[in-house]
Amino acid sequence: MNLLNTFFNIPVFLNSLPQLLWGLVVTLQIGITSILVGLGGGLFLAVARLYAPAFFQVLIRIYIDIFRSIPLLVLLIVVYYALPFVGIRLSPFLSAVTALSLVSAAYTAEIFRAGIEAIPHGQFEASAALGLSGRSTMMDIILPQAIRIVIPPLTNNCINVMKDTALASVVAMPDLLKQATQAQALNANPTPLIGAALIYIALLWPMVAVVARLEKHYSRGKR
Amino acid sequence: MAKTTGPLISIRRLNKAYGTFTVLHDIDLDVAECEVVCIIGPSGSGKSTLIRCINHLEAFSPNSTITVDGIRVAPGPALAKVRAEVGMVFQSFNLFPHMTVLRNVMLAPMRVRKASPEDAERKARELLARVGISEQAEKFPGQLSGGQQQRVAIARALAMEPGVLLFDEPTSSLDPEMVGEVLDVMRKLAGTGVTMIIVTHEMGFARQVADRVIFMDAGRLVEAGTPAEIFDNPREERTRSFLRAVLNH
C-alpha cells in the first residue's frame, strides 16, 4: 500500500494534472514546430544535394554529418547558454525548436535522399525523355513515389523528435517533464513524474503502432 | 515540326568512351523525315547507346555533333526543346507506377506543352484507342500485362507529337506471346509517316518495316542499306556472320 501511495497517489495526481496538461501543450508546440521545420528543411537539403553545384553539395553533406554526430543535449546547451556570448539570445522555446529542427532536418534529409535514390533510374530517364523540367520531374514523378517509401522512417523520426522535446526542460522550458519535476518537488511525491511518463506513452504509443503497420504494409511489395 | 531541307537527324563523328573503353566510334548517320531506320547488331555493339545520345540521355564527346531538326543536341536550355521533339520508348517501359494509364499519357503535354487538362485527356484517350487499350485508361501500370504497358508507353511518347520516335529494344523484355501486339502497333505507326529509329532483335520486323537497316558491331556502324541489301546480300563479313547466327538457330 505504501508503494501505491508513493507512486500512484490519486489526490496528488489529480492535483497536478492541470499543470501536467499545460506541460503537454508546450511539449506538443515544441514537437510539432520542430517536426514541421525539420521536414521542410530536410526535404530542401535532400533535393538541393541532388541538384546544387558541387560546392553546395559538399556543404550540405558536412551539415548533415555534423548534426547527426552532435548530441542533441550538447547542441541545446550551446544554443541556449553559449550563443548569448556572441549576442544571439534565443528564448527557451526558440532554443529548443532551433536545436531540435537542426538535428531533425539532418536526419530527414538522409531519409529523403534514401527514398529518392530508391526510385529506379528509368523513372528519371523517362521524365527526361519526355522533356519534363527538373522541377516537374521531382514534383510529379520522383517525390510522390519517394514519399511512400519514406513515410515509415519519417514517422520514426517524428517520434524521436517528440521524445527529445523532454530535453527542453534543461533550458527552463515549462514542458511536460519540467512541469512534472516541479509538481513532484511541490508535493514531495513522485506521482506527477509517473503521470508524465504515462502521458508520453499515451501520446507516442499510437504513433509507434502506426509505424509498425506502415512498415508491414509497404514491405508487402505494394508500390 | 518545322520543315527543314536537310535531314531531320544528323549525326557527325559521334564518339563516346567510358574511360579507355570506346563505346561508339566515329558514327555518321543522317535520318530523313518519315524514314524508318532499324538498328541491328550483337549485344554491347552500342546500338542503344547510339539512340540514347540523340536525346542526350547519354553524354558524348564534345567534338561530336548531333542535330535534331536543326537544333544542336547539347546540355543547356535547348535540350528541353530537343527532348520534346524526340519521343522514346524504353525496353523496360518506365511508366510512372503511381499514376493511372490515362494520367501517364496526359502528364507531359500538360507540363511541357502547357495543354489544358481537357485537351490532354481527349488526346490521351484518342491515343490509347489507337494503341488498342482504351478500356485500361483508369488502371495503374502495375495492373497491365507487359505488352499493354509497352503500348501505353508508345501512347505516352506519341502524346508529345514528337517529330521522331526512338525505340530502345521495345520488345526485348516482353513474354513471347506479347511481342506481336507491340510490333503491330509499331508497324501501323510506321505507315503513318512518323520518323522512327528502332533498335531491335526482331529481324523479321526490321525486314518488313524498315526503309533502311543499319548493322553495328563493336561501337562502329559497319553497314547500312535497304532491308534487301542487308538481309539478302550483306557486303561485310561481320554482317554475314551475325545474320547467320541470329537467323539459323
JSON list of N, CA and C in Angstrom, two decimals, chain A residues 122-123 125-132 136 140-141 144-145 223, chain B residues 52 55 83 86 90 94-99 107 111-112 156 160:
[
{"chain": "A", "resi": 122, "resn": "GLY", "atom": "N", "xyz": [15.23, 4.48, -64.37]},
{"chain": "A", "resi": 122, "resn": "GLY", "atom": "CA", "xyz": [14.36, 4.59, -65.54]},
{"chain": "A", "resi": 122, "resn": "GLY", "atom": "C", "xyz": [13.30, 5.67, -65.39]},
{"chain": "A", "resi": 123, "resn": "GLN", "atom": "N", "xyz": [12.88, 5.96, -64.15]},
{"chain": "A", "resi": 123, "resn": "GLN", "atom": "CA", "xyz": [11.88, 6.99, -63.94]},
{"chain": "A", "resi": 123, "resn": "GLN", "atom": "C", "xyz": [12.45, 8.38, -64.27]},
{"chain": "A", "resi": 125, "resn": "GLU", "atom": "N", "xyz": [14.93, 8.80, -66.38]},
{"chain": "A", "resi": 125, "resn": "GLU", "atom": "CA", "xyz": [15.18, 8.80, -67.83]},
{"chain": "A", "resi": 125, "resn": "GLU", "atom": "C", "xyz": [13.89, 9.05, -68.60]},
{"chain": "A", "resi": 126, "resn": "ALA", "atom": "N", "xyz": [12.80, 8.39, -68.18]},
{"chain": "A", "resi": 126, "resn": "ALA", "atom": "CA", "xyz": [11.54, 8.58, -68.88]},
{"chain": "A", "resi": 126, "resn": "ALA", "atom": "C", "xyz": [11.10, 10.04, -68.76]},
{"chain": "A", "resi": 127, "resn": "SER", "atom": "N", "xyz": [11.29, 10.64, -67.58]},
{"chain": "A", "resi": 127, "resn": "SER", "atom": "CA", "xyz": [10.93, 12.04, -67.39]},
{"chain": "A", "resi": 127, "resn": "SER", "atom": "C", "xyz": [11.76, 12.93, -68.29]},
{"chain": "A", "resi": 128, "resn": "ALA", "atom": "N", "xyz": [13.06, 12.66, -68.33]},
{"chain": "A", "resi": 128, "resn": "ALA", "atom": "CA", "xyz": [13.95, 13.48, -69.17]},
{"chain": "A", "resi": 128, "resn": "ALA", "atom": "C", "xyz": [13.58, 13.33, -70.64]},
{"chain": "A", "resi": 129, "resn": "ALA", "atom": "N", "xyz": [13.30, 12.09, -71.06]},
{"chain": "A", "resi": 129, "resn": "ALA", "atom": "CA", "xyz": [12.99, 11.84, -72.47]},
{"chain": "A", "resi": 129, "resn": "ALA", "atom": "C", "xyz": [11.71, 12.56, -72.89]},
{"chain": "A", "resi": 130, "resn": "LEU", "atom": "N", "xyz": [10.80, 12.76, -71.94]},
{"chain": "A", "resi": 130, "resn": "LEU", "atom": "CA", "xyz": [9.55, 13.46, -72.26]},
{"chain": "A", "resi": 130, "resn": "LEU", "atom": "C", "xyz": [9.75, 14.97, -72.27]},
{"chain": "A", "resi": 131, "resn": "GLY", "atom": "N", "xyz": [10.91, 15.43, -71.81]},
{"chain": "A", "resi": 131, "resn": "GLY", "atom": "CA", "xyz": [11.17, 16.86, -71.78]},
{"chain": "A", "resi": 131, "resn": "GLY", "atom": "C", "xyz": [10.69, 17.54, -70.52]},
{"chain": "A", "resi": 132, "resn": "LEU", "atom": "N", "xyz": [10.33, 16.76, -69.48]},
{"chain": "A", "resi": 132, "resn": "LEU", "atom": "CA", "xyz": [9.88, 17.37, -68.23]},
{"chain": "A", "resi": 132, "resn": "LEU", "atom": "C", "xyz": [11.03, 18.15, -67.60]},
{"chain": "A", "resi": 136, "resn": "SER", "atom": "N", "xyz": [9.41, 19.58, -62.42]},
{"chain": "A", "resi": 136, "resn": "SER", "atom": "CA", "xyz": [8.27, 18.70, -62.66]},
{"chain": "A", "resi": 136, "resn": "SER", "atom": "C", "xyz": [8.65, 17.24, -62.42]},
{"chain": "A", "resi": 140, "resn": "ASP", "atom": "N", "xyz": [6.22, 15.75, -59.80]},
{"chain": "A", "resi": 140, "resn": "ASP", "atom": "CA", "xyz": [5.21, 14.86, -60.38]},
{"chain": "A", "resi": 140, "resn": "ASP", "atom": "C", "xyz": [5.62, 13.39, -60.33]},
{"chain": "A", "resi": 141, "resn": "ILE", "atom": "N", "xyz": [6.90, 13.13, -60.50]},
{"chain": "A", "resi": 141, "resn": "ILE", "atom": "CA", "xyz": [7.32, 11.74, -60.70]},
{"chain": "A", "resi": 141, "resn": "ILE", "atom": "C", "xyz": [8.06, 11.18, -59.48]},
{"chain": "A", "resi": 144, "resn": "PRO", "atom": "N", "xyz": [6.44, 11.94, -55.33]},
{"chain": "A", "resi": 144, "resn": "PRO", "atom": "CA", "xyz": [5.25, 11.16, -54.96]},
{"chain": "A", "resi": 144, "resn": "PRO", "atom": "C", "xyz": [5.56, 9.68, -54.74]},
{"chain": "A", "resi": 145, "resn": "GLN", "atom": "N", "xyz": [6.53, 9.16, -55.47]},
{"chain": "A", "resi": 145, "resn": "GLN", "atom": "CA", "xyz": [6.90, 7.76, -55.26]},
{"chain": "A", "resi": 145, "resn": "GLN", "atom": "C", "xyz": [7.81, 7.61, -54.05]},
{"chain": "A", "resi": 223, "resn": "ARG", "atom": "N", "xyz": [3.71, -1.10, -54.49]},
{"chain": "A", "resi": 223, "resn": "ARG", "atom": "CA", "xyz": [4.43, 0.06, -55.00]},
{"chain": "A", "resi": 223, "resn": "ARG", "atom": "C", "xyz": [3.60, 0.80, -56.01]},
{"chain": "B", "resi": 52, "resn": "ARG", "atom": "N", "xyz": [20.39, 6.63, -77.52]},
{"chain": "B", "resi": 52, "resn": "ARG", "atom": "CA", "xyz": [20.28, 7.40, -76.27]},
{"chain": "B", "resi": 52, "resn": "ARG", "atom": "C", "xyz": [21.09, 8.69, -76.33]},
{"chain": "B", "resi": 55, "resn": "ASN", "atom": "N", "xyz": [18.78, 11.93, -77.75]},
{"chain": "B", "resi": 55, "resn": "ASN", "atom": "CA", "xyz": [18.09, 12.84, -76.82]},
{"chain": "B", "resi": 55, "resn": "ASN", "atom": "C", "xyz": [18.93, 13.13, -75.58]},
{"chain": "B", "resi": 83, "resn": "ARG", "atom": "N", "xyz": [14.21, 17.35, -76.56]},
{"chain": "B", "resi": 83, "resn": "ARG", "atom": "CA", "xyz": [13.55, 16.21, -75.92]},
{"chain": "B", "resi": 83, "resn": "ARG", "atom": "C", "xyz": [12.04, 16.23, -76.15]},
{"chain": "B", "resi": 86, "resn": "VAL", "atom": "N", "xyz": [11.62, 14.63, -79.52]},
{"chain": "B", "resi": 86, "resn": "VAL", "atom": "CA", "xyz": [12.11, 13.28, -79.68]},
{"chain": "B", "resi": 86, "resn": "VAL", "atom": "C", "xyz": [11.44, 12.38, -78.64]},
{"chain": "B", "resi": 90, "resn": "PHE", "atom": "N", "xyz": [11.18, 2.73, -74.05]},
{"chain": "B", "resi": 90, "resn": "PHE", "atom": "CA", "xyz": [12.29, 2.00, -73.41]},
{"chain": "B", "resi": 90, "resn": "PHE", "atom": "C", "xyz": [12.02, 0.49, -73.38]},
{"chain": "B", "resi": 94, "resn": "ASN", "atom": "N", "xyz": [9.27, 1.85, -68.30]},
{"chain": "B", "resi": 94, "resn": "ASN", "atom": "CA", "xyz": [9.43, 3.05, -67.47]},
{"chain": "B", "resi": 94, "resn": "ASN", "atom": "C", "xyz": [8.17, 3.89, -67.38]},
{"chain": "B", "resi": 95, "resn": "LEU", "atom": "N", "xyz": [7.03, 3.25, -67.26]},
{"chain": "B", "resi": 95, "resn": "LEU", "atom": "CA", "xyz": [5.80, 4.01, -66.97]},
{"chain": "B", "resi": 95, "resn": "LEU", "atom": "C", "xyz": [5.88, 4.52, -65.54]},
{"chain": "B", "resi": 96, "resn": "PHE", "atom": "N", "xyz": [5.07, 5.55, -65.25]},
{"chain": "B", "resi": 96, "resn": "PHE", "atom": "CA", "xyz": [5.05, 6.09, -63.90]},
{"chain": "B", "resi": 96, "resn": "PHE", "atom": "C", "xyz": [4.06, 5.27, -63.07]},
{"chain": "B", "resi": 97, "resn": "PRO", "atom": "N", "xyz": [4.54, 4.47, -62.12]},
{"chain": "B", "resi": 97, "resn": "PRO", "atom": "CA", "xyz": [3.68, 3.47, -61.47]},
{"chain": "B", "resi": 97, "resn": "PRO", "atom": "C", "xyz": [2.62, 4.07, -60.56]},
{"chain": "B", "resi": 98, "resn": "HIS", "atom": "N", "xyz": [2.81, 5.34, -60.14]},
{"chain": "B", "resi": 98, "resn": "HIS", "atom": "CA", "xyz": [1.87, 5.94, -59.18]},
{"chain": "B", "resi": 98, "resn": "HIS", "atom": "C", "xyz": [0.75, 6.68, -59.87]},
{"chain": "B", "resi": 99, "resn": "MET", "atom": "N", "xyz": [0.71, 6.64, -61.21]},
{"chain": "B", "resi": 99, "resn": "MET", "atom": "CA", "xyz": [-0.34, 7.35, -61.95]},
{"chain": "B", "resi": 99, "resn": "MET", "atom": "C", "xyz": [-1.13, 6.36, -62.78]},
{"chain": "B", "resi": 107, "resn": "LEU", "atom": "N", "xyz": [0.37, 13.62, -68.80]},
{"chain": "B", "resi": 107, "resn": "LEU", "atom": "CA", "xyz": [1.24, 14.48, -67.99]},
{"chain": "B", "resi": 107, "resn": "LEU", "atom": "C", "xyz": [2.16, 15.40, -68.82]},
{"chain": "B", "resi": 111, "resn": "ARG", "atom": "N", "xyz": [2.49, 19.45, -68.84]},
{"chain": "B", "resi": 111, "resn": "ARG", "atom": "CA", "xyz": [3.61, 20.13, -68.21]},
{"chain": "B", "resi": 111, "resn": "ARG", "atom": "C", "xyz": [4.53, 20.82, -69.23]},
{"chain": "B", "resi": 112, "resn": "VAL", "atom": "N", "xyz": [4.78, 20.17, -70.36]},
{"chain": "B", "resi": 112, "resn": "VAL", "atom": "CA", "xyz": [5.77, 20.70, -71.29]},
{"chain": "B", "resi": 112, "resn": "VAL", "atom": "C", "xyz": [5.11, 21.56, -72.37]},
{"chain": "B", "resi": 156, "resn": "ARG", "atom": "N", "xyz": [2.22, 7.29, -74.63]},
{"chain": "B", "resi": 156, "resn": "ARG", "atom": "CA", "xyz": [2.78, 8.40, -73.85]},
{"chain": "B", "resi": 156, "resn": "ARG", "atom": "C", "xyz": [3.78, 9.20, -74.68]},
{"chain": "B", "resi": 160, "resn": "MET", "atom": "N", "xyz": [3.24, 13.69, -77.06]},
{"chain": "B", "resi": 160, "resn": "MET", "atom": "CA", "xyz": [4.02, 14.91, -77.24]},
{"chain": "B", "resi": 160, "resn": "MET", "atom": "C", "xyz": [4.11, 15.31, -78.72]}
]
